[in-house]
Short mmCIF file of C-alpha atoms in Angstrom, two decimals:
data_model
loop_
_atom_site.label_atom_id
_atom_site.label_comp_id
_atom_site.label_asym_id
_atom_site.label_seq_id
_atom_site.Cartn_x
_atom_site.Cartn_y
_atom_site.Cartn_z
CA MET A 7 -6.87 33.95 27.64
CA SER A 8 -10.66 33.98 27.84
CA ALA A 9 -12.78 32.35 25.15
CA ALA A 10 -13.94 35.73 23.90
CA ALA A 11 -10.40 37.07 23.67
CA ALA A 12 -9.26 33.90 21.85
CA ALA A 13 -12.13 34.25 19.37
CA ASN A 14 -11.27 37.91 18.70
CA ALA A 15 -7.60 37.01 18.23
CA ALA A 16 -8.51 34.25 15.78
CA ILE A 17 -10.74 36.52 13.69
CA ASP A 18 -8.17 39.33 13.75
CA HIS A 19 -5.52 36.93 12.49
CA LEU A 20 -7.68 35.62 9.66
CA GLU A 21 -8.67 39.11 8.55
CA SER A 22 -5.08 40.35 8.67
CA MET A 23 -3.99 37.40 6.48
CA SER A 24 -6.85 38.15 4.11
CA THR A 25 -5.46 41.67 3.69
CA LEU A 26 -1.82 40.55 3.54
CA GLN A 27 -2.46 37.85 0.92
CA PRO A 28 -5.05 39.24 -1.55
CA ASP A 29 -4.97 36.12 -3.74
CA LEU A 30 -6.07 34.07 -0.72
CA SER A 31 -8.55 36.62 0.57
CA GLU A 32 -11.58 34.55 -0.42
CA GLN A 33 -10.34 31.48 1.49
CA TYR A 34 -9.47 33.47 4.60
CA GLN A 35 -12.80 35.33 4.56
CA ASN A 36 -14.60 32.00 4.30
CA LEU A 37 -12.79 30.86 7.45
CA VAL A 38 -13.80 34.11 9.17
CA ASN A 39 -17.48 33.58 8.32
CA LEU A 40 -17.45 29.98 9.51
CA TYR A 41 -15.70 30.93 12.74
CA GLN A 42 -18.16 33.73 13.48
CA LYS A 43 -21.11 31.41 12.87
CA LYS A 44 -19.48 28.73 15.06
CA LEU A 45 -19.79 26.15 12.31
CA TRP A 46 -16.91 24.13 13.72
CA HIS A 47 -17.20 21.11 11.43
CA GLN A 48 -17.31 23.23 8.29
CA LEU A 49 -14.44 25.33 9.63
CA THR A 50 -12.39 22.20 10.26
CA MET A 51 -12.99 20.77 6.78
CA SER A 52 -12.26 24.10 5.09
CA THR A 53 -9.04 24.43 7.07
CA LEU A 54 -8.09 20.88 6.18
CA ASP A 55 -8.59 21.60 2.48
CA PHE A 56 -6.63 24.85 2.84
CA VAL A 57 -3.54 23.35 4.49
CA SER A 58 -3.47 20.31 2.19
CA THR A 59 -2.25 22.41 -0.76
CA PRO A 60 0.98 24.09 0.41
CA SER A 61 2.12 24.83 -3.14
CA ALA A 62 -0.88 27.17 -3.51
CA THR A 63 -1.66 28.44 -0.01
CA LEU A 64 1.46 28.30 2.18
CA ARG A 65 2.82 31.81 2.84
CA THR A 66 4.36 33.84 5.67
CA THR A 67 2.66 36.16 8.11
CA ALA A 68 3.62 39.82 8.56
CA GLU A 69 6.02 38.60 11.27
CA GLY A 70 7.68 36.12 8.87
CA ILE A 71 6.07 33.06 10.46
CA ASN A 72 4.87 30.01 8.56
CA SER A 73 1.23 30.87 7.79
CA TYR A 74 -0.01 27.33 8.44
CA HIS A 75 1.66 27.30 11.84
CA ALA A 76 0.09 30.64 12.73
CA LEU A 77 -3.35 29.45 11.56
CA PHE A 78 -3.02 26.32 13.68
CA GLU A 79 -1.85 28.13 16.82
CA LYS A 80 -4.22 31.09 16.68
CA VAL A 81 -7.37 29.61 15.15
CA ILE A 82 -7.50 25.82 15.48
CA LEU A 83 -5.88 25.01 18.82
CA PRO A 84 -8.13 27.36 20.86
CA ILE A 85 -11.18 25.39 19.67
CA ASP A 86 -9.54 21.93 19.66
CA LYS A 87 -12.17 20.45 21.98
CA LYS A 88 -15.00 21.52 19.67
CA ILE A 89 -13.79 19.73 16.56
CA ASN A 90 -13.27 16.17 15.38
CA GLN A 91 -10.02 14.95 16.90
CA LEU A 92 -8.82 13.02 13.85
CA ASN A 93 -9.33 16.08 11.66
CA LEU A 94 -7.43 18.09 14.25
CA ALA A 95 -4.55 15.62 13.98
CA ARG A 96 -4.67 15.70 10.17
CA ILE A 97 -4.45 19.50 10.19
CA ALA A 98 -1.57 19.30 12.68
CA SER A 99 0.19 16.84 10.39
CA PHE A 100 -0.08 19.11 7.35
CA VAL A 101 1.20 22.01 9.43
CA ALA A 102 4.13 19.97 10.77
CA PHE A 103 5.20 18.78 7.33
CA SER A 104 4.93 22.32 5.96
CA LEU A 105 7.72 23.27 8.36
CA LEU A 106 10.01 20.84 6.53
CA ASP A 107 9.59 22.63 3.22
CA ASP A 108 12.28 24.78 1.69
CA PRO A 109 13.76 27.63 3.77
CA PRO A 110 12.79 29.74 5.62
CA TYR A 111 10.45 27.05 7.02
CA LYS A 112 12.92 24.16 7.36
CA ASP A 113 12.53 23.34 11.03
CA GLY A 114 12.37 19.69 12.10
CA VAL A 115 12.30 20.50 15.81
CA ALA A 116 9.27 22.77 15.53
CA ALA A 117 7.57 20.27 13.25
CA ARG A 118 7.99 17.43 15.76
CA SER A 119 6.79 19.58 18.64
CA ILE A 120 3.43 20.17 16.95
CA LEU A 121 2.65 16.45 16.87
CA GLU A 122 4.33 15.68 20.20
CA ASN A 123 2.26 18.38 21.93
CA LEU A 124 -0.88 16.87 20.43
CA LEU A 125 0.06 13.43 21.77
CA GLU A 126 0.22 14.86 25.29
CA LYS A 127 -3.60 14.94 25.06
CA ARG A 128 -3.75 11.23 24.26
CA ASP A 129 -6.77 10.58 26.46
CA THR A 130 -8.76 13.22 24.61
CA LEU A 131 -7.60 12.06 21.20
CA GLY A 132 -8.69 8.44 21.57
CA PRO A 133 -6.80 5.37 20.27
CA ALA A 134 -7.46 5.88 16.55
CA CYS A 135 -6.43 9.52 16.51
CA ALA A 136 -3.41 8.87 18.75
CA LEU A 137 -2.26 6.08 16.41
CA TYR A 138 -2.66 8.37 13.42
CA THR A 139 -0.60 11.10 15.14
CA GLU A 140 2.12 8.64 16.16
CA ALA A 141 2.29 7.30 12.62
CA ARG A 142 2.66 10.79 11.17
CA LEU A 143 5.29 11.63 13.78
CA GLY A 144 7.22 8.52 12.72
CA LEU A 145 6.94 9.49 9.05
CA LEU A 146 8.09 12.99 9.92
CA GLY A 147 11.22 11.58 11.53
CA LEU A 148 11.93 9.36 8.52
CA THR A 149 11.45 12.33 6.20
CA VAL A 150 13.88 14.47 8.18
CA LEU A 151 16.39 11.61 8.15
CA ALA A 152 16.06 11.11 4.39
CA ARG A 153 16.44 14.82 3.62
CA SER A 154 19.49 15.12 5.85
CA GLY A 155 21.43 12.71 3.67
CA GLU A 156 22.90 11.17 6.81
CA ALA A 157 24.05 7.55 6.56
CA LEU A 158 21.68 5.05 8.15
CA THR A 159 24.58 3.55 10.12
CA THR A 160 25.31 6.63 12.23
CA GLU A 161 24.28 6.61 15.87
CA SER A 162 21.59 9.25 15.44
CA SER A 163 20.14 7.49 12.38
CA VAL A 164 20.05 4.10 14.11
CA LYS A 165 18.33 5.68 17.10
CA ALA A 166 15.72 7.35 14.89
CA LEU A 167 15.04 4.13 12.98
CA GLU A 168 14.73 2.08 16.17
CA SER A 169 12.27 4.61 17.57
CA THR A 170 10.14 4.35 14.44
CA LYS A 171 10.29 0.56 14.47
CA GLU A 172 9.14 0.49 18.09
CA ALA A 173 6.22 2.81 17.32
CA ILE A 174 5.15 0.61 14.39
CA THR A 175 5.35 -2.54 16.52
CA LYS A 176 3.28 -1.00 19.31
CA GLY A 177 0.75 0.47 16.90
CA ARG A 178 -0.02 -2.72 14.97
CA PRO A 179 -2.26 -4.32 17.67
CA VAL A 180 -4.16 -1.03 18.01
CA LEU A 181 -4.64 -0.94 14.24
CA ALA A 182 -5.98 -4.50 14.26
CA GLU A 183 -8.72 -3.47 16.68
CA LEU A 184 -10.04 -0.72 14.39
CA ALA A 185 -13.05 -1.97 12.47
CA ASP A 186 -12.81 -1.37 8.72
CA THR A 187 -16.43 -0.22 8.81
CA GLU A 188 -15.51 2.86 10.83
CA SER A 189 -15.44 5.96 8.67
CA GLU A 190 -12.08 7.03 10.03
CA ALA A 191 -10.43 3.60 9.75
CA ALA A 192 -9.12 4.05 6.19
CA ILE A 193 -7.37 7.32 7.08
CA VAL A 194 -5.64 5.76 10.09
CA HIS A 195 -4.69 2.59 8.18
CA SER A 196 -3.28 4.66 5.32
CA ALA A 197 -1.15 6.77 7.68
CA PHE A 198 0.12 3.73 9.57
CA TYR A 199 1.07 1.76 6.47
CA GLU A 200 2.70 4.78 4.84
CA THR A 201 5.05 5.07 7.82
CA ALA A 202 5.68 1.31 7.92
CA MET A 203 6.27 1.27 4.16
CA THR A 204 8.70 4.19 4.33
CA TYR A 205 10.58 2.54 7.21
CA ARG A 206 10.92 -0.72 5.27
CA LYS A 207 12.06 1.14 2.18
CA ALA A 208 14.92 2.52 4.26
CA VAL A 209 15.98 -0.69 6.02
CA GLY A 210 14.49 -3.53 3.91
CA PRO A 211 14.03 -6.32 3.16
CA PRO A 212 11.98 -5.98 -0.07
CA GLU A 213 9.37 -8.56 0.97
CA ALA A 214 8.68 -6.61 4.18
CA TYR A 215 8.35 -3.40 2.15
CA TYR A 216 5.95 -5.19 -0.20
CA ARG A 217 3.65 -6.29 2.64
CA GLU A 218 3.37 -2.75 3.99
CA ALA A 219 3.12 -1.03 0.60
CA ILE A 220 0.36 -3.29 -0.74
CA GLN A 221 -1.68 -2.44 2.36
CA TYR A 222 -0.95 1.25 1.92
CA VAL A 223 -2.28 1.35 -1.64
CA ALA A 224 -5.32 -0.67 -0.55
CA TYR A 225 -6.31 1.98 2.02
CA THR A 226 -5.24 5.04 0.06
CA ASN A 227 -6.91 6.89 -2.78
CA VAL A 228 -3.85 6.99 -5.02
CA SER A 229 -5.50 9.53 -7.32
CA GLU A 230 -5.02 12.08 -4.54
CA LEU A 231 -1.24 11.54 -4.55
CA SER A 232 1.06 13.59 -6.73
CA GLN A 233 2.32 12.10 -10.00
CA ASP A 234 5.81 11.70 -8.52
CA GLU A 235 4.44 9.92 -5.45
CA ARG A 236 2.41 7.50 -7.57
CA TYR A 237 5.38 6.84 -9.83
CA ASN A 238 7.74 6.15 -6.93
CA ILE A 239 5.32 3.83 -5.14
CA ALA A 240 4.54 1.92 -8.33
CA THR A 241 8.25 1.49 -9.06
CA ASP A 242 9.17 0.40 -5.54
CA LEU A 243 6.17 -1.93 -5.26
CA SER A 244 6.97 -3.59 -8.59
CA LEU A 245 10.61 -4.15 -7.69
CA ALA A 246 9.68 -5.47 -4.24
CA ALA A 247 7.19 -7.93 -5.75
CA LEU A 248 9.72 -9.21 -8.26
CA THR A 249 12.65 -9.52 -5.85
CA GLY A 250 11.00 -10.05 -2.46
CA GLU A 251 11.46 -13.49 -0.95
CA GLY A 252 8.18 -15.38 -0.68
CA VAL A 253 6.18 -12.86 -2.73
CA PHE A 254 4.27 -14.84 -5.36
CA ASN A 255 0.94 -13.03 -5.54
CA PHE A 256 1.77 -10.94 -8.61
CA GLY A 257 -1.90 -10.61 -9.54
CA GLU A 258 -2.37 -8.51 -6.40
CA VAL A 259 0.19 -6.02 -7.69
CA VAL A 260 -0.97 -6.01 -11.29
CA ALA A 261 -4.49 -5.15 -10.11
CA ALA A 262 -3.29 -2.21 -7.99
CA PRO A 263 -4.38 1.14 -9.54
CA ALA A 264 -1.02 2.65 -8.56
CA LEU A 265 0.72 0.58 -11.24
CA GLN A 266 -1.14 2.32 -14.05
CA CYS A 267 1.12 5.36 -13.85
CA LEU A 268 4.06 3.27 -15.15
CA GLU A 269 2.34 2.55 -18.43
CA GLY A 270 3.93 4.46 -21.27
CA THR A 271 7.03 5.32 -19.22
CA GLU A 272 10.58 3.97 -19.36
CA LEU A 273 9.63 1.58 -16.55
CA SER A 274 6.57 0.11 -18.24
CA TYR A 275 8.54 -3.12 -18.64
CA LEU A 276 8.07 -3.70 -14.88
CA VAL A 277 4.32 -4.01 -15.41
CA GLU A 278 4.92 -6.37 -18.34
CA LEU A 279 7.24 -8.53 -16.23
CA LEU A 280 4.68 -8.71 -13.42
CA SER A 281 1.84 -9.50 -15.82
CA ALA A 282 3.85 -12.32 -17.42
CA GLY A 283 4.70 -13.62 -13.95
CA ALA A 284 1.06 -13.51 -12.84
CA ARG A 285 0.17 -15.64 -15.89
CA GLY A 286 3.04 -18.03 -15.25
CA ASP A 287 4.33 -17.25 -18.74
CA VAL A 288 8.04 -18.10 -18.54
CA HIS A 289 8.73 -17.45 -22.21
CA GLY A 290 6.78 -14.18 -22.21
CA PHE A 291 8.71 -13.06 -19.12
CA GLN A 292 12.00 -13.86 -20.82
CA ARG A 293 11.01 -11.97 -23.98
CA VAL A 294 10.24 -8.84 -21.94
CA ALA A 295 13.50 -9.23 -20.01
CA ASP A 296 15.56 -9.66 -23.19
CA SER A 297 13.98 -6.69 -24.97
CA ASN A 298 14.60 -4.46 -21.92
CA ALA A 299 18.00 -5.83 -20.90
CA GLU A 300 19.69 -2.43 -20.93
CA ALA A 301 17.02 -0.82 -18.73
CA ILE A 302 17.07 -3.77 -16.32
CA GLN A 303 20.81 -3.34 -15.84
CA LYS A 304 20.03 0.08 -14.34
CA GLN A 305 18.03 -1.59 -11.54
CA PRO A 306 20.57 -2.98 -9.03
CA THR A 307 17.97 -5.02 -7.13
CA LEU A 308 16.89 -6.86 -10.27
CA VAL A 309 20.50 -7.52 -11.27
CA SER A 310 21.62 -8.76 -7.85
CA ARG A 311 18.61 -11.06 -7.44
CA ALA A 312 18.33 -12.21 -11.04
CA GLU A 313 18.56 -15.92 -10.16
CA ALA A 314 15.95 -15.59 -7.39
CA VAL A 315 13.59 -13.84 -9.82
CA LYS A 316 14.12 -16.57 -12.41
CA GLU A 317 13.30 -19.24 -9.81
CA LYS A 318 10.16 -17.34 -8.77
CA ILE A 319 8.85 -17.17 -12.34
CA THR A 320 9.54 -20.89 -12.79
CA LEU A 321 7.54 -21.71 -9.68
CA LEU A 322 4.71 -19.41 -10.74
CA ALA A 323 4.57 -21.24 -14.06
CA LEU A 324 4.01 -24.51 -12.17
CA VAL A 325 1.35 -22.90 -9.96
CA ASN A 326 -0.53 -21.57 -12.98
CA MET A 327 -0.21 -24.89 -14.78
CA VAL A 328 -1.97 -26.57 -11.86
CA PHE A 329 -4.62 -23.83 -11.67
CA GLU A 330 -5.46 -24.17 -15.34
CA ARG A 331 -6.25 -27.87 -14.92
CA PRO A 332 -9.70 -29.06 -13.75
CA SER A 333 -9.61 -30.22 -10.14
CA LEU A 334 -9.99 -33.89 -11.17
CA GLU A 335 -7.20 -33.71 -13.73
CA ARG A 336 -4.30 -32.50 -11.64
CA THR A 337 -1.93 -35.41 -12.03
CA LEU A 338 0.91 -33.80 -13.97
CA SER A 339 3.69 -35.62 -15.76
CA PHE A 340 7.28 -34.46 -15.38
CA GLU A 341 7.48 -34.11 -19.15
CA ASP A 342 4.50 -31.73 -19.31
CA ILE A 343 5.91 -29.72 -16.42
CA SER A 344 9.28 -29.49 -18.17
CA ASP A 345 7.65 -28.08 -21.31
CA ARG A 346 5.54 -25.57 -19.38
CA VAL A 347 8.08 -24.18 -16.89
CA GLY A 348 11.04 -24.27 -19.27
CA VAL A 349 13.48 -26.45 -17.32
CA PRO A 350 15.27 -29.68 -18.33
CA LEU A 351 13.50 -32.91 -17.41
CA ASP A 352 16.11 -33.80 -14.80
CA GLN A 353 15.36 -30.53 -12.91
CA VAL A 354 11.59 -30.98 -12.70
CA GLU A 355 11.78 -32.94 -9.45
CA TRP A 356 13.67 -30.06 -7.82
CA VAL A 357 11.05 -27.55 -9.03
CA ILE A 358 8.24 -29.67 -7.55
CA MET A 359 10.08 -30.12 -4.25
CA ARG A 360 10.72 -26.40 -4.07
CA ALA A 361 7.04 -25.59 -4.70
CA LEU A 362 5.98 -28.10 -2.05
CA SER A 363 8.44 -26.71 0.51
CA LEU A 364 7.15 -23.17 -0.04
CA ASN A 365 3.51 -24.31 0.29
CA LEU A 366 2.71 -23.12 -3.21
CA ILE A 367 1.13 -26.48 -3.89
CA LYS A 368 0.27 -29.61 -1.90
CA GLY A 369 0.31 -33.11 -3.27
CA ILE A 370 2.20 -36.38 -3.73
CA MET A 371 5.10 -36.88 -6.10
CA ASP A 372 5.71 -40.28 -7.72
CA GLU A 373 9.35 -40.46 -8.77
CA VAL A 374 8.90 -43.87 -10.41
CA ASP A 375 6.03 -42.83 -12.70
CA GLN A 376 7.46 -39.30 -12.86
CA THR A 377 4.18 -37.61 -11.98
CA VAL A 378 2.87 -35.34 -9.24
CA ASP A 379 -0.73 -35.49 -8.01
CA VAL A 380 -1.65 -31.98 -6.81
CA SER A 381 -4.46 -31.66 -4.28
CA TRP A 382 -4.19 -27.92 -3.49
CA VAL A 383 -2.76 -24.76 -5.05
CA MET A 384 -2.11 -21.49 -3.25
CA PRO A 385 -4.92 -18.91 -3.36
CA ARG A 386 -4.00 -15.63 -5.00
CA ALA A 387 -5.40 -12.61 -6.83
CA LEU A 388 -6.40 -13.46 -10.39
CA THR A 389 -6.17 -11.44 -13.58
CA ASN A 390 -9.32 -10.69 -15.59
CA LYS A 391 -8.45 -13.47 -18.02
CA GLN A 392 -7.98 -15.97 -15.19
CA MET A 393 -11.30 -14.90 -13.67
CA THR A 394 -13.01 -15.51 -17.02
CA GLU A 395 -11.45 -18.96 -17.28
CA LEU A 396 -12.55 -19.73 -13.72
CA ALA A 397 -16.11 -18.60 -14.50
CA THR A 398 -16.14 -20.91 -17.51
CA ARG A 399 -14.97 -23.78 -15.32
CA PHE A 400 -17.72 -23.05 -12.79
CA GLY A 401 -20.23 -23.12 -15.64
CA GLU A 402 -18.98 -26.53 -16.76
CA TRP A 403 -19.14 -27.80 -13.19
CA ALA A 404 -22.74 -26.56 -12.83
CA VAL A 405 -23.71 -28.45 -16.00
CA LYS A 406 -22.15 -31.66 -14.63
CA VAL A 407 -23.98 -31.23 -11.31
CA SER A 408 -27.26 -30.68 -13.15
CA LYS A 409 -26.77 -33.82 -15.26
CA THR A 410 -25.90 -35.84 -12.16
CA LYS A 411 -29.03 -34.59 -10.43
CA ASP A 412 -31.20 -35.50 -13.42
CA TYR A 413 -29.65 -38.96 -13.60
CA MET A 414 -30.27 -39.56 -9.91
CA MET A 415 -33.90 -38.47 -10.18
CA GLU A 416 -34.48 -40.74 -13.16
CA HIS A 417 -32.87 -43.82 -11.63
CA THR A 418 -33.66 -43.41 -7.92
CA GLY A 419 -36.64 -45.77 -8.11
CA ALA A 420 -34.69 -48.44 -9.93
CA LEU A 421 -31.83 -48.20 -7.48
CA LEU A 422 -34.14 -48.54 -4.45
CA ASN A 423 -35.90 -51.59 -5.91
CA GLN A 424 -32.67 -53.52 -6.47
#
């Protein structure tokens, strides 16, 4: 088809949809005007906005075809070389996922073909756009698998999961080469980590899910997600932080905007548990757990890993105890540790050894004097209160440095003449 014929076909399609769907006439006429003026960037962005709200704009054509699919095939693809390739892939992704919506559009094969056909032009797309498309294709497969209700142990499910895992593994080095300063980097990172997060939610373990999910919320504007999406991510992220092996940076989770949607809900206790853990408040953590015992019993992961969670909070109490001490006063007695972390005196040595083995702290333990001299504590995200305390400590340190400087200036002559 010639360029002129393709342009006429595109305009005819848009005008016919404007007539067929009167409530969307304004949007379709806007696309017509932009197409006729050859304002390709504006046309791309308007189309992207249009297909990102399927609840309001997804319809069928006169032939009974998914309207997004028809728009993509008749309007966008003929001008694919004239528009930003990442925006092309984003439009293709919205179109593909729209085909997974309720009947009559439920068509996983057609949905995959849209993204697979786009990947055949890999050289034109470039590495960032190709990675984005591969990530969305992986998420599409996981979505189809989840909606099918098929067990993850079946041959087809295992094959689909392995394919996704392979794509994630191959894509990670490409992602690492994308500079965060690039305008398109956040979009690609968000898409990649959403797929990796969804994969880990399906297969585990919770600590692997946590690592992917915390990156996803860092690169994603969570305010653009639906309320259900925010709620689900906040719930899963909280549970993964509490139960995931080796996850001790609770402050990182507490500071995540996604967690705010749990406040005032039946799962608000998860935020309270994380906040208590971030402070190293063993007794506060236990109070929250006791007052929400019935709700916690409804969370299998918390129940099955109750002892591991208890150990984690105990270790975090030790970490925070060290952090709260000035750097020159970090020789801790076993008795003080016992009072702070809430364990019997004869178990303090085990707690210290466990913290040392996990690299939460570094130092030397004296079993005779029953003390531990801590030289280093793990870096982590701090709460606002901890930041305030740290600022106060810096202020005190600055005063000491100033006094030392003044002393040296006053006594330098006397010292040199000795």
